[in-house]
PDB file of N, CA and C in Angstrom:
ATOM      1  N   MET A  15       0.925  -1.209   0.243  1.00  0.00           N
ATOM      2  CA  MET A  15       0.245  -0.190  -0.020  1.00  0.00           C
ATOM      3  C   MET A  15       0.953   0.869   0.406  1.00  0.00           C
ATOM      4  N   LYS A  16       0.500   2.338  -0.337  1.00  0.00           N
ATOM      5  CA  LYS A  16       1.102   3.471  -0.972  1.00  0.00           C
ATOM      6  C   LYS A  16       0.703   4.973  -0.199  1.00  0.00           C
ATOM      7  N   ASN A  17       1.066   5.846   0.587  1.00  0.00           N
ATOM      8  CA  ASN A  17       0.373   6.789   0.738  1.00  0.00           C
ATOM      9  C   ASN A  17       1.158   7.892   0.533  1.00  0.00           C
ATOM     10  N   VAL A  18       0.516   8.842  -0.420  1.00  0.00           N
ATOM     11  CA  VAL A  18       1.133  10.125  -0.901  1.00  0.00           C
ATOM     12  C   VAL A  18       0.639  11.527  -0.126  1.00  0.00           C
ATOM     13  N   PHE A  19       1.274  12.262   0.345  1.00  0.00           N
ATOM     14  CA  PHE A  19       1.490  13.606   0.929  1.00  0.00           C
ATOM     15  C   PHE A  19       2.478  14.328   0.425  1.00  0.00           C
ATOM     16  N   PHE A  20       1.756  15.467   0.150  1.00  0.00           N
ATOM     17  CA  PHE A  20       2.068  16.941  -0.030  1.00  0.00           C
ATOM     18  C   PHE A  20       3.089  17.466   0.909  1.00  0.00           C
ATOM     19  N   VAL A  21       4.006  18.168   0.421  1.00  0.00           N
ATOM     20  CA  VAL A  21       5.124  18.488   1.369  1.00  0.00           C
ATOM     21  C   VAL A  21       5.025  20.214   1.105  1.00  0.00           C
ATOM     22  N   ASN A  22       5.233  20.799   1.733  1.00  0.00           N
ATOM     23  CA  ASN A  22       5.566  22.159   2.078  1.00  0.00           C
ATOM     24  C   ASN A  22       7.431  22.194   3.093  1.00  0.00           C
ATOM     25  N   HIS A  23       7.653  22.896   2.235  1.00  0.00           N
ATOM     26  CA  HIS A  23       9.398  23.236   2.587  1.00  0.00           C
ATOM     27  C   HIS A  23       9.279  24.581   3.254  1.00  0.00           C
ATOM     28  N   ASP A  24       8.737  24.570   4.667  1.00  0.00           N
ATOM     29  CA  ASP A  24       8.803  25.985   5.577  1.00  0.00           C
ATOM     30  C   ASP A  24      10.228  26.463   5.931  1.00  0.00           C
ATOM     31  N   ASP A  25      10.623  27.615   6.117  1.00  0.00           N
ATOM     32  CA  ASP A  25      11.475  28.302   6.175  1.00  0.00           C
ATOM     33  C   ASP A  25      12.191  27.957   7.451  1.00  0.00           C
ATOM     34  N   ASN A  26      11.231  26.904   8.533  1.00  0.00           N
ATOM     35  CA  ASN A  26      11.786  26.692   9.675  1.00  0.00           C
ATOM     36  C   ASN A  26      12.153  25.327   9.676  1.00  0.00           C
ATOM     37  N   ARG A  27      12.263  24.630   8.853  1.00  0.00           N
ATOM     38  CA  ARG A  27      12.809  23.109   8.643  1.00  0.00           C
ATOM     39  C   ARG A  27      14.054  22.774   8.760  1.00  0.00           C
ATOM     40  N   GLY A  28      14.899  23.002   8.467  1.00  0.00           N
ATOM     41  CA  GLY A  28      16.325  23.309   9.000  1.00  0.00           C
ATOM     42  C   GLY A  28      16.817  22.951  10.414  1.00  0.00           C
ATOM     43  N   GLU A  29      15.912  24.004  11.184  1.00  0.00           N
ATOM     44  CA  GLU A  29      16.070  23.766  12.417  1.00  0.00           C
ATOM     45  C   GLU A  29      15.244  23.000  13.487  1.00  0.00           C
ATOM     46  N   ARG A  30      14.476  22.267  12.507  1.00  0.00           N
ATOM     47  CA  ARG A  30      13.627  20.878  13.124  1.00  0.00           C
ATOM     48  C   ARG A  30      14.423  19.905  12.510  1.00  0.00           C
ATOM     49  N   GLN A  31      15.453  19.819  11.305  1.00  0.00           N
ATOM     50  CA  GLN A  31      15.915  19.227  11.015  1.00  0.00           C
ATOM     51  C   GLN A  31      15.090  18.052   9.916  1.00  0.00           C
ATOM     52  N   SER A  32      14.126  18.637   9.488  1.00  0.00           N
ATOM     53  CA  SER A  32      12.874  18.282   8.999  1.00  0.00           C
ATOM     54  C   SER A  32      13.106  18.363   7.255  1.00  0.00           C
ATOM     55  N   TYR A  33      12.004  17.760   6.495  1.00  0.00           N
ATOM     56  CA  TYR A  33      12.520  18.386   5.501  1.00  0.00           C
ATOM     57  C   TYR A  33      11.144  18.731   5.005  1.00  0.00           C
ATOM     58  N   GLY A  34      10.188  18.739   5.691  1.00  0.00           N
ATOM     59  CA  GLY A  34       9.165  20.382   5.556  1.00  0.00           C
ATOM     60  C   GLY A  34       7.918  19.606   6.215  1.00  0.00           C
ATOM     61  N   VAL A  35       6.450  20.149   6.021  1.00  0.00           N
ATOM     62  CA  VAL A  35       5.491  19.576   6.999  1.00  0.00           C
ATOM     63  C   VAL A  35       4.791  18.891   5.365  1.00  0.00           C
ATOM     64  N   GLU A  36       3.905  17.711   5.751  1.00  0.00           N
ATOM     65  CA  GLU A  36       2.656  17.247   5.329  1.00  0.00           C
ATOM     66  C   GLU A  36       1.360  17.875   5.144  1.00  0.00           C
ATOM     67  N   PHE A  37       1.153  18.015   4.483  1.00  0.00           N
ATOM     68  CA  PHE A  37      -0.589  18.586   4.272  1.00  0.00           C
ATOM     69  C   PHE A  37      -1.657  17.107   5.047  1.00  0.00           C
ATOM     70  N   CYS A  38      -2.270  17.354   5.642  1.00  0.00           N
ATOM     71  CA  CYS A  38      -3.055  16.259   6.146  1.00  0.00           C
ATOM     72  C   CYS A  38      -4.179  16.967   6.746  1.00  0.00           C
ATOM     73  N   VAL A  39      -4.893  15.664   6.962  1.00  0.00           N
ATOM     74  CA  VAL A  39      -6.486  15.863   7.343  1.00  0.00           C
ATOM     75  C   VAL A  39      -6.658  15.217   8.672  1.00  0.00           C
ATOM     76  N   ILE A  40      -7.099  15.398   9.670  1.00  0.00           N
ATOM     77  CA  ILE A  40      -7.601  14.262  10.628  1.00  0.00           C
ATOM     78  C   ILE A  40      -8.798  13.975  11.539  1.00  0.00           C
ATOM     79  N   PRO A  41      -9.329  13.017  10.395  1.00  0.00           N
ATOM     80  CA  PRO A  41     -10.659  12.730  10.634  1.00  0.00           C
ATOM     81  C   PRO A  41     -11.820  12.350  12.044  1.00  0.00           C
ATOM     82  N   GLU A  42     -10.795  12.331  13.036  1.00  0.00           N
ATOM     83  CA  GLU A  42     -11.503  12.538  14.157  1.00  0.00           C
ATOM     84  C   GLU A  42     -12.139  13.898  14.370  1.00  0.00           C
ATOM     85  N   PHE A  43     -11.816  14.964  13.565  1.00  0.00           N
ATOM     86  CA  PHE A  43     -11.887  15.979  14.392  1.00  0.00           C
ATOM     87  C   PHE A  43     -13.269  16.780  13.729  1.00  0.00           C
ATOM     88  N   HIS A  44     -13.639  15.716  12.378  1.00  0.00           N
ATOM     89  CA  HIS A  44     -14.995  16.211  11.419  1.00  0.00           C
ATOM     90  C   HIS A  44     -14.961  17.605  10.999  1.00  0.00           C
ATOM     91  N   ASP A  45     -13.696  17.992  11.091  1.00  0.00           N
ATOM     92  CA  ASP A  45     -13.514  19.569   9.873  1.00  0.00           C
ATOM     93  C   ASP A  45     -13.615  19.900   8.590  1.00  0.00           C
ATOM     94  N   ASN A  46     -12.853  18.400   8.408  1.00  0.00           N
ATOM     95  CA  ASN A  46     -12.261  18.518   6.317  1.00  0.00           C
ATOM     96  C   ASN A  46     -11.354  19.870   6.801  1.00  0.00           C
ATOM     97  N   LYS A  47     -10.779  20.249   7.968  1.00  0.00           N
ATOM     98  CA  LYS A  47      -9.565  21.234   7.806  1.00  0.00           C
ATOM     99  C   LYS A  47      -8.186  20.194   7.718  1.00  0.00           C
ATOM    100  N   ILE A  48      -7.208  21.302   6.669  1.00  0.00           N
ATOM    101  CA  ILE A  48      -6.324  20.553   6.351  1.00  0.00           C
ATOM    102  C   ILE A  48      -4.940  21.326   7.572  1.00  0.00           C
ATOM    103  N   TYR A  49      -4.543  20.458   8.079  1.00  0.00           N
ATOM    104  CA  TYR A  49      -3.425  20.618   8.800  1.00  0.00           C
ATOM    105  C   TYR A  49      -2.298  20.325   8.575  1.00  0.00           C
ATOM    106  N   PHE A  50      -1.337  20.745   9.291  1.00  0.00           N
ATOM    107  CA  PHE A  50       0.314  20.632   8.151  1.00  0.00           C
ATOM    108  C   PHE A  50       0.960  19.880   9.404  1.00  0.00           C
ATOM    109  N   TYR A  51       1.521  18.461   9.002  1.00  0.00           N
ATOM    110  CA  TYR A  51       2.640  17.888  10.021  1.00  0.00           C
ATOM    111  C   TYR A  51       3.757  17.650  10.040  1.00  0.00           C
ATOM    112  N   CYS A  52       4.600  18.054  11.016  1.00  0.00           N
ATOM    113  CA  CYS A  52       6.307  17.494  11.080  1.00  0.00           C
ATOM    114  C   CYS A  52       6.381  16.106  11.755  1.00  0.00           C
ATOM    115  N   SER A  53       6.481  15.031  10.654  1.00  0.00           N
ATOM    116  CA  SER A  53       6.745  13.881  11.560  1.00  0.00           C
ATOM    117  C   SER A  53       7.909  13.579  12.271  1.00  0.00           C
ATOM    118  N   GLU A  54       9.502  14.250  12.000  1.00  0.00           N
ATOM    119  CA  GLU A  54      10.172  14.541  12.698  1.00  0.00           C
ATOM    120  C   GLU A  54       9.771  14.600  14.657  1.00  0.00           C
ATOM    121  N   TYR A  55       9.107  15.936  14.847  1.00  0.00           N
ATOM    122  CA  TYR A  55       8.844  16.133  16.046  1.00  0.00           C
ATOM    123  C   TYR A  55       7.405  15.809  16.536  1.00  0.00           C
ATOM    124  N   SER A  56       6.635  15.166  15.403  1.00  0.00           N
ATOM    125  CA  SER A  56       5.253  15.147  15.779  1.00  0.00           C
ATOM    126  C   SER A  56       4.132  16.107  16.273  1.00  0.00           C
ATOM    127  N   MET A  57       4.673  17.270  15.369  1.00  0.00           N
ATOM    128  CA  MET A  57       3.960  18.596  15.676  1.00  0.00           C
ATOM    129  C   MET A  57       2.432  18.995  14.820  1.00  0.00           C
ATOM    130  N   PHE A  58       1.654  19.759  14.768  1.00  0.00           N
ATOM    131  CA  PHE A  58       0.649  19.765  13.983  1.00  0.00           C
ATOM    132  C   PHE A  58       0.884  21.245  14.161  1.00  0.00           C
ATOM    133  N   TRP A  59       0.467  21.922  12.730  1.00  0.00           N
ATOM    134  CA  TRP A  59      -0.299  23.202  12.378  1.00  0.00           C
ATOM    135  C   TRP A  59      -1.409  23.354  12.213  1.00  0.00           C
ATOM    136  N   SER A  60      -2.176  24.916  12.464  1.00  0.00           N
ATOM    137  CA  SER A  60      -3.438  24.872  11.581  1.00  0.00           C
ATOM    138  C   SER A  60      -3.797  25.527  10.735  1.00  0.00           C
ATOM    139  N   ALA A  61      -2.394  26.430  10.831  1.00  0.00           N
ATOM    140  CA  ALA A  61      -2.089  27.505   8.989  1.00  0.00           C
ATOM    141  C   ALA A  61      -1.281  27.509   9.145  1.00  0.00           C
ATOM    142  N   ILE A  62      -1.166  27.354   7.653  1.00  0.00           N
ATOM    143  CA  ILE A  62       0.135  27.524   6.968  1.00  0.00           C
ATOM    144  C   ILE A  62       1.078  28.783   7.511  1.00  0.00           C
ATOM    145  N   GLU A  63       0.904  30.033   7.739  1.00  0.00           N
ATOM    146  CA  GLU A  63       1.692  30.983   7.815  1.00  0.00           C
ATOM    147  C   GLU A  63       2.024  30.440   8.970  1.00  0.00           C
ATOM    148  N   ASP A  64       1.568  29.623  10.184  1.00  0.00           N
ATOM    149  CA  ASP A  64       2.174  29.104  11.533  1.00  0.00           C
ATOM    150  C   ASP A  64       3.266  28.222  11.533  1.00  0.00           C
ATOM    151  N   VAL A  65       3.598  27.754  10.570  1.00  0.00           N
ATOM    152  CA  VAL A  65       4.157  26.179  10.507  1.00  0.00           C
ATOM    153  C   VAL A  65       5.778  26.518  11.126  1.00  0.00           C
ATOM    154  N   GLY A  66       6.004  25.741  11.407  1.00  0.00           N
ATOM    155  CA  GLY A  66       7.750  25.582  12.331  1.00  0.00           C
ATOM    156  C   GLY A  66       7.714  27.248  13.314  1.00  0.00           C
ATOM    157  N   ASN A  67       6.511  27.453  13.653  1.00  0.00           N
ATOM    158  CA  ASN A  67       6.441  28.582  15.162  1.00  0.00           C
ATOM    159  C   ASN A  67       6.171  27.111  15.913  1.00  0.00           C
ATOM    160  N   PHE A  68       7.004  27.315  16.939  1.00  0.00           N
ATOM    161  CA  PHE A  68       6.787  25.995  18.393  1.00  0.00           C
ATOM    162  C   PHE A  68       5.492  26.947  19.234  1.00  0.00           C
ATOM    163  N   ASP A  69       5.543  28.077  19.708  1.00  0.00           N
ATOM    164  CA  ASP A  69       4.385  28.884  19.891  1.00  0.00           C
ATOM    165  C   ASP A  69       3.253  28.777  19.382  1.00  0.00           C
ATOM    166  N   LYS A  70       3.189  28.096  18.396  1.00  0.00           N
ATOM    167  CA  LYS A  70       1.584  28.008  17.507  1.00  0.00           C
ATOM    168  C   LYS A  70       1.322  26.599  16.909  1.00  0.00           C
ATOM    169  N   CYS A  71       2.203  26.068  17.536  1.00  0.00           N
ATOM    170  CA  CYS A  71       1.954  24.270  17.074  1.00  0.00           C
ATOM    171  C   CYS A  71       0.349  24.133  18.148  1.00  0.00           C
ATOM    172  N   CYS A  72      -0.041  23.452  17.414  1.00  0.00           N
ATOM    173  CA  CYS A  72      -1.857  22.355  17.680  1.00  0.00           C
ATOM    174  C   CYS A  72      -1.034  21.561  19.157  1.00  0.00           C
ATOM    175  N   SER A  73      -1.933  21.551  20.116  1.00  0.00           N
ATOM    176  CA  SER A  73      -1.964  21.317  21.434  1.00  0.00           C
ATOM    177  C   SER A  73      -2.489  20.103  21.769  1.00  0.00           C
ATOM    178  N   PHE A  74      -3.293  19.472  20.817  1.00  0.00           N
ATOM    179  CA  PHE A  74      -4.368  18.335  20.886  1.00  0.00           C
ATOM    180  C   PHE A  74      -3.564  16.773  20.928  1.00  0.00           C
ATOM    181  N   LYS A  75      -4.410  15.927  21.230  1.00  0.00           N
ATOM    182  CA  LYS A  75      -3.882  14.268  21.459  1.00  0.00           C
ATOM    183  C   LYS A  75      -4.807  13.989  20.535  1.00  0.00           C
ATOM    184  N   LEU A  76      -3.970  13.117  19.515  1.00  0.00           N
ATOM    185  CA  LEU A  76      -4.796  12.232  18.579  1.00  0.00           C
ATOM    186  C   LEU A  76      -5.279  10.868  19.566  1.00  0.00           C
ATOM    187  N   GLN A  77      -6.626  11.026  18.852  1.00  0.00           N
ATOM    188  CA  GLN A  77      -6.895   9.160  19.278  1.00  0.00           C
ATOM    189  C   GLN A  77      -6.801   8.268  18.400  1.00  0.00           C
ATOM    190  N   ASN A  78      -6.885   8.809  16.796  1.00  0.00           N
ATOM    191  CA  ASN A  78      -6.547   7.797  15.637  1.00  0.00           C
ATOM    192  C   ASN A  78      -5.376   8.526  14.943  1.00  0.00           C
ATOM    193  N   THR A  79      -5.657   8.174  13.521  1.00  0.00           N
ATOM    194  CA  THR A  79      -4.612   8.213  12.594  1.00  0.00           C
ATOM    195  C   THR A  79      -4.668   9.622  11.499  1.00  0.00           C
ATOM    196  N   ILE A  80      -3.861  10.200  11.150  1.00  0.00           N
ATOM    197  CA  ILE A  80      -4.270  11.362   9.944  1.00  0.00           C
ATOM    198  C   ILE A  80      -4.389  10.560   8.437  1.00  0.00           C
ATOM    199  N   ARG A  81      -4.704  11.060   7.662  1.00  0.00           N
ATOM    200  CA  ARG A  81      -4.859  11.168   5.974  1.00  0.00           C
ATOM    201  C   ARG A  81      -3.879  12.027   5.459  1.00  0.00           C
ATOM    202  N   PRO A  82      -3.440  11.818   4.244  1.00  0.00           N
ATOM    203  CA  PRO A  82      -2.991  12.688   3.338  1.00  0.00           C
ATOM    204  C   PRO A  82      -4.083  13.540   2.930  1.00  0.00           C
ATOM    205  N   ALA A  83      -3.798  15.027   2.848  1.00  0.00           N
ATOM    206  CA  ALA A  83      -4.678  15.567   2.136  1.00  0.00           C
ATOM    207  C   ALA A  83      -4.844  15.171   0.932  1.00  0.00           C
ATOM    208  N   THR A  84      -5.533  15.684  -0.040  1.00  0.00           N
ATOM    209  CA  THR A  84      -6.050  15.354  -1.643  1.00  0.00           C
ATOM    210  C   THR A  84      -5.405  16.653  -2.110  1.00  0.00           C
ATOM    211  N   LEU A  85      -4.863  16.546  -3.097  1.00  0.00           N
ATOM    212  CA  LEU A  85      -4.394  17.571  -4.371  1.00  0.00           C
ATOM    213  C   LEU A  85      -6.134  18.470  -4.333  1.00  0.00           C
ATOM    214  N   LYS A  86      -7.240  18.196  -4.338  1.00  0.00           N
ATOM    215  CA  LYS A  86      -8.436  18.553  -4.943  1.00  0.00           C
ATOM    216  C   LYS A  86      -8.965  19.430  -3.411  1.00  0.00           C
ATOM    217  N   GLU A  87      -8.683  18.498  -2.295  1.00  0.00           N
ATOM    218  CA  GLU A  87      -9.030  19.417  -0.695  1.00  0.00           C
ATOM    219  C   GLU A  87      -7.654  20.593  -0.694  1.00  0.00           C
ATOM    220  N   ILE A  88      -6.578  20.288  -1.138  1.00  0.00           N
ATOM    221  CA  ILE A  88      -5.551  21.681  -1.056  1.00  0.00           C
ATOM    222  C   ILE A  88      -5.761  22.674  -1.778  1.00  0.00           C
ATOM    223  N   GLU A  89      -6.343  22.309  -2.935  1.00  0.00           N
ATOM    224  CA  GLU A  89      -6.920  23.260  -4.196  1.00  0.00           C
ATOM    225  C   GLU A  89      -7.859  24.222  -3.768  1.00  0.00           C
ATOM    226  N   MET A  90      -8.841  23.467  -3.069  1.00  0.00           N
ATOM    227  CA  MET A  90      -9.904  24.066  -2.404  1.00  0.00           C
ATOM    228  C   MET A  90      -9.420  25.250  -1.358  1.00  0.00           C
ATOM    229  N   GLU A  91      -8.530  24.970  -0.507  1.00  0.00           N
ATOM    230  CA  GLU A  91      -8.512  25.622   0.086  1.00  0.00           C
ATOM    231  C   GLU A  91      -7.449  26.981  -0.319  1.00  0.00           C
ATOM    232  N   LYS A  92      -7.060  26.978  -1.298  1.00  0.00           N
ATOM    233  CA  LYS A  92      -5.826  27.586  -2.069  1.00  0.00           C
ATOM    234  C   LYS A  92      -4.741  27.570  -1.214  1.00  0.00           C
ATOM    235  N   LEU A  93      -4.118  26.433  -1.323  1.00  0.00           N
ATOM    236  CA  LEU A  93      -3.008  26.086  -1.083  1.00  0.00           C
ATOM    237  C   LEU A  93      -1.973  25.574  -1.919  1.00  0.00           C
ATOM    238  N   CYS A  94      -2.362  25.405  -2.970  1.00  0.00           N
ATOM    239  CA  CYS A  94      -1.553  25.088  -3.977  1.00  0.00           C
ATOM    240  C   CYS A  94       0.047  25.351  -4.322  1.00  0.00           C
ATOM    241  N   SER A  95       0.128  26.890  -3.709  1.00  0.00           N
ATOM    242  CA  SER A  95       1.135  27.581  -4.396  1.00  0.00           C
ATOM    243  C   SER A  95       2.428  26.784  -3.201  1.00  0.00           C
ATOM    244  N   TYR A  96       1.712  26.647  -1.687  1.00  0.00           N
ATOM    245  CA  TYR A  96       2.347  26.064  -0.917  1.00  0.00           C
ATOM    246  C   TYR A  96       3.129  24.606  -1.256  1.00  0.00           C
ATOM    247  N   VAL A  97       2.726  23.429  -2.016  1.00  0.00           N
ATOM    248  CA  VAL A  97       3.036  22.184  -2.449  1.00  0.00           C
ATOM    249  C   VAL A  97       4.538  22.365  -2.922  1.00  0.00           C
ATOM    250  N   ASP A  98       5.158  21.913  -2.433  1.00  0.00           N
ATOM    251  CA  ASP A  98       6.660  22.216  -2.585  1.00  0.00           C
ATOM    252  C   ASP A  98       7.658  20.305  -3.012  1.00  0.00           C
ATOM    253  N   ALA A  99       6.760  19.555  -2.701  1.00  0.00           N
ATOM    254  CA  ALA A  99       7.208  18.149  -2.786  1.00  0.00           C
ATOM    255  C   ALA A  99       6.262  17.153  -2.502  1.00  0.00           C
ATOM    256  N   VAL A 100       6.506  16.021  -2.897  1.00  0.00           N
ATOM    257  CA  VAL A 100       5.529  15.082  -2.826  1.00  0.00           C
ATOM    258  C   VAL A 100       6.143  13.906  -2.564  1.00  0.00           C
ATOM    259  N   LYS A 101       5.699  13.248  -0.938  1.00  0.00           N
ATOM    260  CA  LYS A 101       6.450  12.456  -0.437  1.00  0.00           C
ATOM    261  C   LYS A 101       5.357  10.990  -0.299  1.00  0.00           C
ATOM    262  N   GLU A 102       6.180   9.865  -1.038  1.00  0.00           N
ATOM    263  CA  GLU A 102       5.251   8.456  -1.292  1.00  0.00           C
ATOM    264  C   GLU A 102       5.969   7.720  -0.115  1.00  0.00           C
ATOM    265  N   CYS A 103       4.827   6.951   0.431  1.00  0.00           N
ATOM    266  CA  CYS A 103       5.546   6.034   1.706  1.00  0.00           C
ATOM    267  C   CYS A 103       4.834   4.958   1.176  1.00  0.00           C
ATOM    268  N   THR A 104       5.642   3.735   1.043  1.00  0.00           N
ATOM    269  CA  THR A 104       5.427   2.333   1.006  1.00  0.00           C
ATOM    270  C   THR A 104       5.724   1.749   2.125  1.00  0.00           C
ATOM    271  N   PHE A 105       4.192   0.958   1.985  1.00  0.00           N
ATOM    272  CA  PHE A 105       3.825   0.021   3.730  1.00  0.00           C
ATOM    273  C   PHE A 105       3.578  -1.450   3.041  1.00  0.00           C
ATOM    274  N   GLU A 106       4.286  -2.398   3.860  1.00  0.00           N
ATOM    275  CA  GLU A 106       4.073  -3.920   3.687  1.00  0.00           C
ATOM    276  C   GLU A 106       3.336  -3.826   4.954  1.00  0.00           C
ATOM    277  N   ASN A 107       2.482  -5.070   5.083  1.00  0.00           N
ATOM    278  CA  ASN A 107       2.160  -5.433   6.496  1.00  0.00           C
ATOM    279  C   ASN A 107       1.669  -4.836   7.748  1.00  0.00           C
ATOM    280  N   ASN A 108       1.724  -3.367   7.281  1.00  0.00           N
ATOM    281  CA  ASN A 108       1.397  -2.178   8.430  1.00  0.00           C
ATOM    282  C   ASN A 108       2.894  -1.686   8.416  1.00  0.00           C
ATOM    283  N   LYS A 109       3.845  -2.146   7.911  1.00  0.00           N
ATOM    284  CA  LYS A 109       4.697  -1.590   8.153  1.00  0.00           C
ATOM    285  C   LYS A 109       5.771  -1.027   7.006  1.00  0.00           C
ATOM    286  N   LEU A 110       6.399   0.396   7.646  1.00  0.00           N
ATOM    287  CA  LEU A 110       7.121   1.255   6.475  1.00  0.00           C
ATOM    288  C   LEU A 110       8.154   0.679   5.823  1.00  0.00           C
ATOM    289  N   LYS A 111       8.305   0.741   4.377  1.00  0.00           N
ATOM    290  CA  LYS A 111       9.098  -0.306   3.928  1.00  0.00           C
ATOM    291  C   LYS A 111      10.159   0.795   3.198  1.00  0.00           C
ATOM    292  N   GLY A 112       9.493   2.070   2.790  1.00  0.00           N
ATOM    293  CA  GLY A 112      10.258   3.020   1.842  1.00  0.00           C
ATOM    294  C   GLY A 112       9.512   4.510   1.821  1.00  0.00           C
ATOM    295  N   VAL A 113      10.359   5.242   1.504  1.00  0.00           N
ATOM    296  CA  VAL A 113       9.908   6.466   1.346  1.00  0.00           C
ATOM    297  C   VAL A 113      10.902   7.168   0.102  1.00  0.00           C
ATOM    298  N   LYS A 114       9.660   8.090  -0.729  1.00  0.00           N
ATOM    299  CA  LYS A 114      10.576   8.449  -1.688  1.00  0.00           C
ATOM    300  C   LYS A 114       9.936   9.790  -1.712  1.00  0.00           C
ATOM    301  N   TYR A 115      11.103  10.644  -2.206  1.00  0.00           N
ATOM    302  CA  TYR A 115      10.278  12.285  -2.101  1.00  0.00           C
ATOM    303  C   TYR A 115      10.593  12.827  -3.683  1.00  0.00           C
ATOM    304  N   ILE A 116       9.721  13.597  -4.023  1.00  0.00           N
ATOM    305  CA  ILE A 116       9.548  14.010  -5.423  1.00  0.00           C
ATOM    306  C   ILE A 116       9.711  15.562  -5.103  1.00  0.00           C
ATOM    307  N   LYS A 117      10.577  16.258  -5.624  1.00  0.00           N
ATOM    308  CA  LYS A 117      10.829  17.625  -5.397  1.00  0.00           C
ATOM    309  C   LYS A 117      10.109  18.553  -6.647  1.00  0.00           C
ATOM    310  N   LEU A 118       9.315  18.902  -6.374  1.00  0.00           N
ATOM    311  CA  LEU A 118       8.504  20.044  -7.164  1.00  0.00           C
ATOM    312  C   LEU A 118       8.902  21.112  -7.739  1.00  0.00           C
ATOM    313  N   LYS A 119       9.592  21.774  -6.554  1.00  0.00           N
ATOM    314  CA  LYS A 119      10.318  23.132  -6.591  1.00  0.00           C
ATOM    315  C   LYS A 119      11.592  23.377  -6.516  1.00  0.00           C
TER     316      LYS A 119
END
């Protein structure tokens, strides 16, 4: 199985030693809002302008999993210009087997 995340190369990613943040949706919130997730720090931001600012990260605890935001969802929120890369994660038996990045900009 493959998951594809769209990624933003925020200005603060180097400080976090991160490739960037992933555009995602949190189904348990039932708000269809796009959040921005840093997998290296397990942190979320709710606004693209706040990404990387530790003082503005979200403080919730997840009960379930996130899902990648679709390109249609990203376009509907007028966030396409923030997509810098695609991250493709390959899973086998629910275990991560590989990650491939495709840089767009």
